[in-house]
Structure formats: structure tokens, C-alpha cells
Amino acid sequence: MSETWLAIELTHLALDLARRAQEPHRDLPIALSDGKAQGPRILDSNPAAQRLGVEPGLALSAALSLAGNLLVYNREPAAEQRALERLAAWCYQYSSAVSIATDQHTLLLETGGSERLLGDSQRLAQQLEQELLTLGYHSRAGQGPNPEAARLSARLGQPAPALNAISAWLRPLPLSALNLDPGQSQALEQMGFRHLGEIMRLPRKALARRLGTALLHRLDRLTGLRPDPQKLWQQPLSFESTMDLAAEASHCQALLFPINRLLRELCGVLRGCDRGIQSAHITLQQGSGEEVFTLRLQQPSRDESHLVTLLQERLERLRLRQPVRRITLRADDFIAFDAAPEGLFPDPENPASNPLDPLLERLQARLGKRSVYGLRGIADHRPERSWQRCSPQAAVHSPSMPHRPLWLFQQPRRCAIEDYRVLAGPERIESGWWDGHDCRRDYFVVRDSGGSTLWAYREYKPEPGWYLQGLFS
């Protein structure tokens, strides 16, 4: 089977890292500076800044005079490399072979093996461009029979042909298509070369003698005469991504859009390595401190819509002490994920199939983990002491219990037994002499005039009398 490669060139990666927290309708002018101490210049700018005259190459001082509200960020190569690595992991959901090009912001995917599943490479390229845009990254994709041809295809905006036709495709292209370094490009122009075909007609030895072997090897990789092995990116089993906000967020609703983007990126990475998470930590960095909260799941998940729902529930009860300038999403432990088919009832052989788990997760996100708990029985005959709280997802094995109401009153209520009709009883419970809470009671099932079935008892010690303790129905 012949190989097909997809190249994704991230055309504005450094600028995207500065602006991806901004919602599309908020068109604030943003520019990227080279960060030099003397004479800093603009490297890139968004459309809002360009409309004000802020173009690449402009001095930073001149840019600020043109746009007083310009948001300026310094380029951070280390952050760009981390973003490339995250996106390489994200791309594994579309290919089993992903590498990072060393000299440009470009990702390379071998997609020939997955065409039957994902469709032809040209359609996949368009899909990837659109999905990356939803994450806040502008890109340009191209495809070809080898990595070098795919990169050239992305740069030109046209698909490369099959390997047996690629030489004819290359010949009419201008030298600028190869994106040569300035010295090499100038030397070729001084020799009178304008198109690739003119270079390709030269004898190989003469070409190597005149221009060096680097250009010859590159042409050989393009035409398939020389192999082009790629070092595949190894996926880490953790995730961390940080996003700077264009403006301080003083209310939680403003955090929803950027955190959604971070969660979407995380879920793509999880699909790429076929893993899930049970917790994700979100750090909100503020002026003089930070706030950290955690999304917790009952079972491993990578469901983006479910995580976003939990996030919304959690943000509704979050009160910011200070405005937020930076958000970090971290997931430390990726867990093996079993996408079992969903059913109406839980599978007793599979504890991960409980359909109540999403509801429990939403309740815990909204109310707090301590406010949502399970109950389990313990070996004590006194009804008020026969249960205890437990984690909702804990495996519970309660002791066998006699017939009891599901609802116990918080405190027993005094009653006049003649107002009720006795249905069953008595049942004697006498216990607790060893812990100072001893009791002696006779229990009855009774019904009131309204038809409710209740649990009543006659107390002999410590305070004699009749009481209602629970409700059957």
C-alpha cells in the first residue's frame, strides 16, 4: 500500500497562542513582538490590528502610536514547542504515525492507512483545518506521496500528485516555492535560475558542486529518489495547557469559552491515545494568587460535552476573589478507556456501566463533593444508628436487614397512637446498653387517616411514650 502524507502548517502559531482565549466576536487588536530589548518589532498581528495599520516588520513604538489599545505579546518559542507537542498528540486520533517537522511549525501525518476509515486525504485535510480553527489555531494543510511533497503542497495550497507525476508537477514551480534560505535563493537567482525545472535539468554532480548536497537531497526526497524517514512523536500520558486572557475576567461566565477550548483539546488528545480521565485540575491565576478547582468523574471519560456540562455546573458556584488573567488545565493521569455500549440498566458484571454516574458527577460539580454521598447499612439494630455515609461510587455490601422504611425522620416525633390504625407489630428492639445509648422499643407499622404508612414505636426507656420514626409511603 502506497503512503499518503498530510502536512499541517500552523501559519500563525505564536500569535494564536496569544489570541485563542478571545471569543471571535471580541475583535481586540493583538500583535506579536520579537521581544528584543532594543528596537523591538512586530512579527505578526491579527486582522483588527492590521486594520489600524499594525503590520509585521513595524517598530513596536510606531505600532503603539497607531493603536493605543493594542495588546502586545512577546514571542515564546518554548510555549510554541509545547503547543506543537500537544497538537501532535491531538493528531493521533487521525493517524497512527505523527511527527513534528524540525524547521517549521508543521505537523506530519501518514494517512494512507486510515483512508478507508476517515475518507480521502484531501477531505481529511479540510476537516483538520476546521477542527484546529475551533481550538483557536489557524492552519494550512496539504497532502502528498511523501512528507516533503506534503509540506510543499501545504505551502502552495494545492495537492501534490502521485509519485510518478511529481517531477512534472515540480518543474514549472518558482524557486520561492521551496522556501529556501536567503543566501541560497540569492545565489540561484544570480546564476539565472527562476524555476525548479531549470535546476532539475542540471547533471547531479554539477548540481551538487554548484549548490551543495542539501538542495540535491531535498529534491531527491520530493521526487522519491531518497527516503524521508520521520521520527514519530511519542504521546505522553498527561496533559497541561495554559491560556492567557486578552483582558482580565472578573466573572466566571467569561471563563467558559477559554476553558471549553482547553477541554476540547484535551479530549482530542485522549481520543488519540485511547484513554480517559477521572479528574482534571483547573488553575485560575490572579494578580496575587491563584484558585484551583477539580472536575471529578465517577468513571474514566473523554466525553467533551459531559466535561463541559460539569464545568458549567462547577463555575456556577465559584466566586472569584480577584480577576483572572491566565488559565491552566492539567490532567496528570490518563486511564485505560473502555467505551462499553450504553444500556438502560447497569451491568452487574461491569461496575463502569452505572447510568447514574453522569448525574452524580453533575450533582457533585454543582453542590460540592461532600454534599453528595451514598448510604450503607451497618450491623446495629437501632434504626438511627444502622446506616452511615459512604462514597457514591464505593462498592457497598450492606448486611441483611428486616423490613424498614426508606425514609427516617431526622428526629422521632411524639404521637397519639389512638390516631393511627395498627397494620403490623410489635417488633421488639432492645440494644445499646454497652455505649450509653441503650433503648427498649416495640415497633409497629401504622396508617394515618390520610392513607400514609408510617413506622411507630413505643419507647420504654429512657423516655417512655409513643413516637413516629419513619415513612413507608
Short mmCIF file of C-alpha atoms in Angstrom, two decimals:
data_model
loop_
_atom_site.label_atom_id
_atom_site.label_comp_id
_atom_site.label_asym_id
_atom_site.label_seq_id
_atom_site.Cartn_x
_atom_site.Cartn_y
_atom_site.Cartn_z
CA MET A 1 0.00 0.00 0.00
CA SER A 2 1.42 3.40 -1.02
CA GLU A 3 1.91 6.06 1.61
CA THR A 4 -0.06 9.29 1.76
CA TRP A 5 1.21 12.09 3.94
CA LEU A 6 -0.63 15.08 5.32
CA ALA A 7 1.25 18.24 6.34
CA ILE A 8 -0.43 20.74 8.66
CA GLU A 9 1.35 24.08 8.71
CA LEU A 10 0.33 26.21 11.70
CA THR A 11 0.57 29.53 9.93
CA HIS A 12 0.21 31.85 12.94
CA LEU A 13 1.09 29.60 15.87
CA ALA A 14 2.86 32.20 18.01
CA LEU A 15 0.04 34.72 17.53
CA ASP A 16 -2.65 32.07 18.04
CA LEU A 17 -1.23 31.24 21.46
CA ALA A 18 -1.79 34.89 22.41
CA ARG A 19 -5.29 35.27 20.97
CA ARG A 20 -7.01 31.88 21.25
CA ALA A 21 -8.64 32.81 24.57
CA GLN A 22 -10.53 35.60 22.80
CA GLU A 23 -14.04 34.89 21.55
CA PRO A 24 -14.41 35.51 17.79
CA HIS A 25 -16.89 38.38 18.22
CA ARG A 26 -14.46 40.26 20.51
CA ASP A 27 -12.16 41.73 17.86
CA LEU A 28 -9.45 43.29 20.03
CA PRO A 29 -6.23 44.38 18.23
CA ILE A 30 -3.44 41.93 19.14
CA ALA A 31 0.17 41.88 17.94
CA LEU A 32 3.20 39.70 18.48
CA SER A 33 6.60 41.30 19.20
CA ASP A 34 10.07 39.81 18.82
CA GLY A 35 10.72 40.88 22.43
CA LYS A 36 14.11 42.45 21.73
CA ALA A 37 15.38 44.86 24.36
CA GLN A 38 16.38 47.42 21.72
CA GLY A 39 14.23 48.28 18.73
CA PRO A 40 11.54 45.60 19.12
CA ARG A 41 9.45 44.97 16.03
CA ILE A 42 6.10 43.41 15.19
CA LEU A 43 6.30 39.80 13.99
CA ASP A 44 2.59 39.17 13.40
CA SER A 45 -0.78 40.81 14.04
CA ASN A 46 -4.44 39.91 13.88
CA PRO A 47 -6.93 41.49 11.41
CA ALA A 48 -8.16 44.04 13.97
CA ALA A 49 -4.60 45.33 14.42
CA GLN A 50 -3.91 45.27 10.68
CA ARG A 51 -6.93 47.47 10.04
CA LEU A 52 -5.25 50.06 12.27
CA GLY A 53 -2.02 49.83 10.26
CA VAL A 54 -0.10 47.42 12.52
CA GLU A 55 1.78 45.18 10.09
CA PRO A 56 4.67 42.71 10.51
CA GLY A 57 8.03 44.49 10.46
CA LEU A 58 6.70 47.69 12.01
CA ALA A 59 8.57 49.09 15.01
CA LEU A 60 6.72 48.45 18.26
CA SER A 61 6.77 52.15 19.15
CA ALA A 62 5.14 53.01 15.83
CA ALA A 63 2.55 50.27 16.30
CA LEU A 64 1.56 51.64 19.71
CA SER A 65 1.21 55.12 18.26
CA LEU A 66 -1.18 53.78 15.61
CA ALA A 67 -3.24 51.68 18.03
CA GLY A 68 -3.33 52.90 21.60
CA ASN A 69 -5.35 49.87 22.76
CA LEU A 70 -3.03 47.36 21.07
CA LEU A 71 -2.38 44.20 23.13
CA VAL A 72 1.25 43.20 22.63
CA TYR A 73 2.69 39.78 23.47
CA ASN A 74 6.31 38.69 23.23
CA ARG A 75 7.09 35.56 21.28
CA GLU A 76 7.77 32.50 23.46
CA PRO A 77 9.50 29.71 21.45
CA ALA A 78 9.24 27.28 24.38
CA ALA A 79 5.45 27.75 24.53
CA GLU A 80 5.26 27.22 20.75
CA GLN A 81 7.14 23.92 21.06
CA ARG A 82 4.83 22.75 23.85
CA ALA A 83 1.81 23.62 21.70
CA LEU A 84 3.23 21.64 18.77
CA GLU A 85 3.71 18.63 21.03
CA ARG A 86 0.13 18.86 22.35
CA LEU A 87 -1.23 19.13 18.82
CA ALA A 88 0.89 16.19 17.68
CA ALA A 89 -0.75 14.13 20.43
CA TRP A 90 -4.13 15.53 19.33
CA CYS A 91 -3.47 14.42 15.72
CA TYR A 92 -3.09 10.78 16.78
CA GLN A 93 -6.87 10.46 16.65
CA TYR A 94 -6.50 10.63 12.84
CA SER A 95 -3.25 8.75 12.25
CA SER A 96 -1.00 6.18 13.89
CA ALA A 97 2.14 7.98 12.64
CA VAL A 98 2.59 11.65 13.60
CA SER A 99 5.83 13.64 13.60
CA ILE A 100 6.85 17.25 14.19
CA ALA A 101 8.87 18.97 11.45
CA THR A 102 12.08 20.38 12.88
CA ASP A 103 12.38 23.66 10.98
CA GLN A 104 8.81 25.00 10.85
CA HIS A 105 5.54 24.94 12.77
CA THR A 106 4.41 21.89 10.81
CA LEU A 107 2.94 18.51 11.77
CA LEU A 108 3.22 15.47 9.51
CA LEU A 109 0.68 12.62 9.48
CA GLU A 110 0.75 9.42 7.48
CA THR A 111 -2.90 8.92 6.49
CA GLY A 112 -2.77 6.26 3.78
CA GLY A 113 -3.53 3.51 6.29
CA SER A 114 -6.68 5.24 7.57
CA GLU A 115 -8.24 6.43 4.30
CA ARG A 116 -10.81 3.63 4.34
CA LEU A 117 -11.94 4.77 7.80
CA LEU A 118 -11.59 8.56 7.50
CA GLY A 119 -12.04 9.18 3.79
CA ASP A 120 -9.62 10.61 1.23
CA SER A 121 -6.74 12.80 2.41
CA GLN A 122 -7.99 15.98 0.75
CA ARG A 123 -11.28 15.85 2.64
CA LEU A 124 -9.43 14.96 5.85
CA ALA A 125 -7.14 17.96 5.34
CA GLN A 126 -10.15 20.28 5.16
CA GLN A 127 -11.65 18.67 8.27
CA LEU A 128 -8.43 19.10 10.24
CA GLU A 129 -8.15 22.76 9.25
CA GLN A 130 -11.68 23.38 10.52
CA GLU A 131 -11.23 21.44 13.76
CA LEU A 132 -7.96 23.19 14.55
CA LEU A 133 -9.71 26.52 14.00
CA THR A 134 -12.29 25.58 16.65
CA LEU A 135 -9.32 25.09 19.01
CA GLY A 136 -8.02 28.56 18.10
CA TYR A 137 -5.25 27.53 15.67
CA HIS A 138 -5.04 28.80 12.08
CA SER A 139 -3.56 26.22 9.73
CA ARG A 140 -2.97 25.25 6.13
CA ALA A 141 -2.97 21.58 5.18
CA GLY A 142 -1.60 19.77 2.15
CA GLN A 143 -1.16 16.18 1.05
CA GLY A 144 1.37 14.28 -1.00
CA PRO A 145 3.05 10.89 -1.53
CA ASN A 146 5.90 11.74 0.89
CA PRO A 147 6.45 14.19 3.77
CA GLU A 148 8.43 16.71 1.69
CA ALA A 149 5.78 16.80 -1.03
CA ALA A 150 3.02 17.21 1.56
CA ARG A 151 4.82 20.20 3.09
CA LEU A 152 5.21 21.81 -0.33
CA SER A 153 1.53 21.12 -1.03
CA ALA A 154 0.53 22.94 2.17
CA ARG A 155 2.72 25.91 1.27
CA LEU A 156 1.28 26.17 -2.26
CA GLY A 157 -2.32 25.40 -1.33
CA GLN A 158 -2.67 22.64 -3.94
CA PRO A 159 -2.49 18.84 -3.55
CA ALA A 160 0.61 17.08 -4.83
CA PRO A 161 0.09 14.37 -7.47
CA ALA A 162 1.11 10.72 -7.26
CA LEU A 163 4.81 9.95 -7.07
CA ASN A 164 5.13 9.06 -10.77
CA ALA A 165 3.86 12.52 -11.76
CA ILE A 166 5.55 14.65 -9.16
CA SER A 167 8.57 15.65 -11.27
CA ALA A 168 6.30 17.18 -13.90
CA TRP A 169 4.40 18.99 -11.12
CA LEU A 170 7.62 20.47 -9.71
CA ARG A 171 9.21 21.77 -12.94
CA PRO A 172 7.09 24.91 -13.53
CA LEU A 173 7.15 25.99 -9.87
CA PRO A 174 9.15 29.13 -8.97
CA LEU A 175 12.21 28.79 -6.75
CA SER A 176 10.36 30.63 -3.98
CA ALA A 177 8.09 27.57 -3.61
CA LEU A 178 10.91 25.74 -1.82
CA ASN A 179 11.20 28.49 0.79
CA LEU A 180 14.99 28.43 0.55
CA ASP A 181 17.19 30.41 2.90
CA PRO A 182 18.01 33.92 1.58
CA GLY A 183 21.65 33.14 0.75
CA GLN A 184 20.80 30.05 -1.28
CA SER A 185 17.94 31.80 -3.07
CA GLN A 186 20.14 34.77 -3.99
CA ALA A 187 22.89 32.50 -5.32
CA LEU A 188 20.43 30.67 -7.58
CA GLU A 189 18.98 33.91 -8.94
CA GLN A 190 22.48 35.22 -9.71
CA MET A 191 23.07 32.06 -11.74
CA GLY A 192 19.95 32.83 -13.74
CA PHE A 193 17.66 30.14 -12.32
CA ARG A 194 13.99 31.03 -11.93
CA HIS A 195 12.12 27.69 -11.86
CA LEU A 196 12.71 24.29 -10.30
CA GLY A 197 12.76 22.60 -13.70
CA GLU A 198 15.90 24.53 -14.64
CA ILE A 199 17.71 23.12 -11.60
CA MET A 200 16.36 19.60 -12.11
CA ARG A 201 17.79 19.54 -15.68
CA LEU A 202 21.33 20.04 -14.38
CA PRO A 203 23.57 16.96 -14.08
CA ARG A 204 23.51 15.74 -10.49
CA LYS A 205 27.24 16.10 -9.95
CA ALA A 206 27.23 19.64 -11.31
CA LEU A 207 24.22 20.50 -9.13
CA ALA A 208 25.94 19.18 -6.01
CA ARG A 209 29.18 21.00 -6.89
CA ARG A 210 27.45 24.33 -7.53
CA LEU A 211 24.78 24.32 -4.81
CA GLY A 212 25.85 21.73 -2.27
CA THR A 213 24.22 18.43 -1.39
CA ALA A 214 21.44 19.82 0.85
CA LEU A 215 19.33 21.11 -2.05
CA LEU A 216 20.01 17.96 -4.08
CA HIS A 217 18.89 15.75 -1.20
CA ARG A 218 15.75 17.82 -0.77
CA LEU A 219 14.83 17.44 -4.43
CA ASP A 220 15.51 13.70 -4.16
CA ARG A 221 13.14 13.47 -1.18
CA LEU A 222 10.48 15.36 -3.14
CA THR A 223 10.73 13.04 -6.14
CA GLY A 224 11.03 9.86 -4.06
CA LEU A 225 14.63 9.07 -5.04
CA ARG A 226 15.73 9.41 -1.44
CA PRO A 227 13.86 8.02 1.60
CA ASP A 228 12.49 10.52 4.08
CA PRO A 229 12.06 8.69 7.42
CA GLN A 230 10.29 10.64 10.15
CA LYS A 231 10.83 10.44 13.89
CA LEU A 232 7.39 9.73 15.32
CA TRP A 233 6.16 11.75 18.26
CA GLN A 234 5.70 9.66 21.42
CA GLN A 235 2.47 10.56 23.19
CA PRO A 236 2.75 11.45 26.89
CA LEU A 237 0.03 10.13 29.19
CA SER A 238 -0.63 13.54 30.73
CA PHE A 239 -1.80 16.94 29.55
CA GLU A 240 -1.15 20.55 30.50
CA SER A 241 -2.14 23.66 28.58
CA THR A 242 -2.13 27.32 29.57
CA MET A 243 -4.10 30.17 28.06
CA ASP A 244 -3.54 33.90 28.67
CA LEU A 245 -6.69 36.02 28.60
CA ALA A 246 -6.73 39.13 26.43
CA ALA A 247 -8.47 41.01 29.25
CA GLU A 248 -8.95 40.21 32.92
CA ALA A 249 -12.06 38.13 33.65
CA SER A 250 -13.90 39.25 36.76
CA HIS A 251 -16.86 36.85 36.46
CA CYS A 252 -16.97 33.11 35.87
CA GLN A 253 -19.06 33.25 32.70
CA ALA A 254 -16.11 34.87 30.91
CA LEU A 255 -14.00 31.79 31.72
CA LEU A 256 -16.33 29.35 29.99
CA PHE A 257 -15.14 29.96 26.40
CA PRO A 258 -11.37 29.58 27.02
CA ILE A 259 -11.78 26.56 29.32
CA ASN A 260 -14.09 24.95 26.74
CA ARG A 261 -11.28 25.22 24.20
CA LEU A 262 -8.82 23.65 26.60
CA LEU A 263 -11.22 20.78 27.35
CA ARG A 264 -11.83 20.19 23.64
CA GLU A 265 -8.09 19.97 23.04
CA LEU A 266 -7.72 17.57 25.98
CA CYS A 267 -10.49 15.29 24.70
CA GLY A 268 -8.82 15.10 21.28
CA VAL A 269 -5.56 14.07 22.94
CA LEU A 270 -7.43 11.42 24.95
CA ARG A 271 -9.05 10.01 21.81
CA GLY A 272 -5.64 9.93 20.16
CA CYS A 273 -4.18 7.65 22.84
CA ASP A 274 -7.47 5.81 23.56
CA ARG A 275 -7.52 6.92 27.20
CA GLY A 276 -9.84 8.67 29.60
CA ILE A 277 -9.54 10.76 32.76
CA GLN A 278 -11.23 10.73 36.14
CA SER A 279 -10.06 14.19 37.20
CA ALA A 280 -8.92 17.45 35.63
CA HIS A 281 -7.40 20.35 37.56
CA ILE A 282 -8.07 23.95 36.54
CA THR A 283 -5.84 26.73 37.89
CA LEU A 284 -7.01 30.34 37.68
CA GLN A 285 -4.04 32.66 38.06
CA GLN A 286 -4.86 36.05 39.53
CA GLY A 287 -2.97 39.17 40.47
CA SER A 288 -1.61 38.00 43.81
CA GLY A 289 -2.51 34.33 43.93
CA GLU A 290 -4.44 31.56 42.28
CA GLU A 291 -7.56 29.46 42.67
CA VAL A 292 -7.59 25.75 41.85
CA PHE A 293 -10.63 23.56 41.40
CA THR A 294 -11.01 19.99 40.19
CA LEU A 295 -13.55 18.28 37.94
CA ARG A 296 -14.02 14.73 39.24
CA LEU A 297 -15.62 11.80 37.43
CA GLN A 298 -17.04 8.52 38.69
CA GLN A 299 -15.57 6.60 35.74
CA PRO A 300 -12.91 7.37 33.10
CA SER A 301 -14.33 9.61 30.39
CA ARG A 302 -13.31 11.64 27.34
CA ASP A 303 -16.80 12.93 26.53
CA GLU A 304 -16.32 16.60 25.70
CA SER A 305 -19.98 17.59 26.12
CA HIS A 306 -20.17 15.89 29.54
CA LEU A 307 -16.99 17.60 30.76
CA VAL A 308 -18.29 20.97 29.58
CA THR A 309 -21.57 20.36 31.44
CA LEU A 310 -19.65 19.58 34.63
CA LEU A 311 -17.58 22.71 34.10
CA GLN A 312 -20.69 24.87 33.79
CA GLU A 313 -22.13 23.39 36.98
CA ARG A 314 -18.85 24.00 38.82
CA LEU A 315 -18.45 27.57 37.59
CA GLU A 316 -21.97 28.44 38.75
CA ARG A 317 -20.92 28.07 42.38
CA LEU A 318 -17.43 29.57 42.02
CA ARG A 319 -16.90 33.08 43.38
CA LEU A 320 -13.77 34.82 42.11
CA ARG A 321 -11.83 36.73 44.74
CA GLN A 322 -9.78 38.58 42.10
CA PRO A 323 -9.89 38.95 38.29
CA VAL A 324 -8.29 36.09 36.32
CA ARG A 325 -5.50 36.63 33.77
CA ARG A 326 -4.34 33.08 32.99
CA ILE A 327 -5.95 29.63 32.94
CA THR A 328 -4.15 26.28 33.14
CA LEU A 329 -5.82 22.91 32.54
CA ARG A 330 -3.94 19.86 33.80
CA ALA A 331 -4.75 16.16 33.67
CA ASP A 332 -2.00 14.08 35.24
CA ASP A 333 -3.27 10.53 34.96
CA PHE A 334 -4.62 9.08 31.74
CA ILE A 335 -6.57 5.88 32.41
CA ALA A 336 -7.33 2.96 30.08
CA PHE A 337 -10.71 3.66 28.50
CA ASP A 338 -13.36 1.06 27.72
CA ALA A 339 -16.07 2.51 25.52
CA ALA A 340 -18.66 -0.07 26.55
CA PRO A 341 -22.10 0.11 24.87
CA GLU A 342 -24.64 2.00 26.92
CA GLY A 343 -27.82 0.37 28.20
CA LEU A 344 -30.81 1.33 30.25
CA PHE A 345 -29.80 -0.76 33.27
CA PRO A 346 -26.36 -1.19 34.84
CA ASP A 347 -24.41 -4.33 34.03
CA PRO A 348 -23.69 -6.15 37.33
CA GLU A 349 -20.54 -7.62 35.77
CA ASN A 350 -19.27 -4.17 34.79
CA PRO A 351 -19.21 -1.53 37.56
CA ALA A 352 -18.32 1.13 34.98
CA SER A 353 -21.75 0.83 33.34
CA ASN A 354 -23.80 2.62 36.02
CA PRO A 355 -26.06 5.11 34.19
CA LEU A 356 -26.36 7.18 37.39
CA ASP A 357 -22.70 8.22 37.22
CA PRO A 358 -23.25 11.30 34.98
CA LEU A 359 -26.00 12.52 37.33
CA LEU A 360 -23.76 12.03 40.39
CA GLU A 361 -20.94 13.92 38.67
CA ARG A 362 -23.22 16.85 37.86
CA LEU A 363 -24.58 16.97 41.41
CA GLN A 364 -21.07 16.91 42.87
CA ALA A 365 -19.94 19.65 40.49
CA ARG A 366 -22.91 21.84 41.45
CA LEU A 367 -23.20 21.10 45.19
CA GLY A 368 -19.70 20.01 46.15
CA LYS A 369 -18.31 16.54 46.73
CA ARG A 370 -19.21 16.46 50.43
CA SER A 371 -22.88 17.24 49.74
CA VAL A 372 -23.45 14.13 47.60
CA TYR A 373 -22.97 10.75 49.24
CA GLY A 374 -24.28 7.22 49.36
CA LEU A 375 -25.71 5.24 52.27
CA ARG A 376 -24.90 1.78 53.52
CA GLY A 377 -26.22 -0.31 56.36
CA ILE A 378 -24.19 -1.38 59.37
CA ALA A 379 -24.81 -4.10 61.94
CA ASP A 380 -26.77 -2.16 64.58
CA HIS A 381 -30.42 -2.86 65.49
CA ARG A 382 -31.16 0.78 66.42
CA PRO A 383 -32.62 2.34 63.24
CA GLU A 384 -30.98 5.74 63.72
CA ARG A 385 -27.59 4.03 64.06
CA SER A 386 -27.97 1.32 61.41
CA TRP A 387 -26.53 3.32 58.50
CA GLN A 388 -23.58 5.51 57.61
CA ARG A 389 -22.48 7.75 54.77
CA CYS A 390 -20.18 6.44 52.05
CA SER A 391 -18.82 7.49 48.69
CA PRO A 392 -21.49 7.19 45.94
CA GLN A 393 -19.21 5.04 43.79
CA ALA A 394 -17.96 2.81 46.62
CA ALA A 395 -18.76 -0.88 46.31
CA VAL A 396 -21.37 -1.39 49.02
CA HIS A 397 -22.27 -4.69 50.66
CA SER A 398 -24.87 -3.96 53.34
CA PRO A 399 -25.83 -6.58 55.92
CA SER A 400 -29.21 -8.26 55.51
CA MET A 401 -31.86 -6.04 57.08
CA PRO A 402 -35.51 -6.65 58.10
CA HIS A 403 -38.32 -4.66 56.51
CA ARG A 404 -37.60 -0.98 57.14
CA PRO A 405 -38.89 2.37 55.76
CA LEU A 406 -36.60 4.13 53.29
CA TRP A 407 -37.25 7.49 54.94
CA LEU A 408 -36.39 8.11 58.61
CA PHE A 409 -37.31 11.38 60.26
CA GLN A 410 -34.36 13.44 61.43
CA GLN A 411 -35.78 13.31 64.96
CA PRO A 412 -38.58 10.95 66.17
CA ARG A 413 -41.94 12.76 66.52
CA ARG A 414 -44.24 12.26 69.51
CA CYS A 415 -47.70 10.98 68.56
CA ALA A 416 -51.00 9.71 69.98
CA ILE A 417 -51.23 6.07 68.89
CA GLU A 418 -55.07 6.11 69.01
CA ASP A 419 -54.99 8.38 65.91
CA TYR A 420 -53.46 5.54 63.84
CA ARG A 421 -54.53 2.09 62.69
CA VAL A 422 -52.03 -0.66 63.51
CA LEU A 423 -51.15 -2.84 60.47
CA ALA A 424 -48.30 -4.97 61.86
CA GLY A 425 -46.24 -5.41 65.00
CA PRO A 426 -44.94 -5.39 67.57
CA GLU A 427 -41.23 -5.90 66.83
CA ARG A 428 -39.03 -5.58 69.91
CA ILE A 429 -35.70 -3.75 69.60
CA GLU A 430 -33.56 -3.61 72.71
CA SER A 431 -29.95 -2.58 72.26
CA GLY A 432 -27.17 -0.10 73.03
CA TRP A 433 -26.57 -0.88 76.69
CA TRP A 434 -22.79 -1.01 76.03
CA ASP A 435 -22.38 2.51 74.61
CA GLY A 436 -24.63 4.59 76.85
CA HIS A 437 -27.41 4.94 74.24
CA ASP A 438 -29.50 1.96 75.29
CA CYS A 439 -33.12 1.71 74.22
CA ARG A 440 -36.08 -0.66 74.62
CA ARG A 441 -38.82 -0.22 72.00
CA ASP A 442 -41.77 -2.01 70.40
CA TYR A 443 -42.17 -1.08 66.71
CA PHE A 444 -45.46 -1.10 64.72
CA VAL A 445 -46.43 -0.42 61.12
CA VAL A 446 -49.36 2.05 61.26
CA ARG A 447 -51.55 4.01 58.86
CA ASP A 448 -52.90 7.52 59.40
CA SER A 449 -56.25 8.97 58.30
CA GLY A 450 -54.73 10.23 55.06
CA GLY A 451 -53.56 6.77 53.97
CA SER A 452 -49.83 7.23 54.69
CA THR A 453 -48.00 4.19 56.05
CA LEU A 454 -45.59 5.01 58.88
CA TRP A 455 -43.27 3.37 61.36
CA ALA A 456 -44.17 3.98 65.02
CA TYR A 457 -42.70 2.71 68.25
CA ARG A 458 -43.46 2.67 71.94
CA GLU A 459 -40.47 3.77 73.99
CA TYR A 460 -39.92 2.20 77.43
CA LYS A 461 -36.54 3.74 78.20
CA PRO A 462 -35.08 6.28 78.54
CA GLU A 463 -38.25 8.41 77.90
CA PRO A 464 -41.49 6.38 77.74
CA GLY A 465 -44.07 7.36 75.11
CA TRP A 466 -45.22 6.83 71.52
CA TYR A 467 -43.17 8.16 68.56
CA LEU A 468 -43.19 8.19 64.75
CA GLN A 469 -39.74 7.44 63.28
CA GLY A 470 -40.15 6.75 59.57
CA LEU A 471 -42.33 6.81 56.46
CA PHE A 472 -43.01 3.82 54.21
CA SER A 473 -45.29 5.52 51.69
#
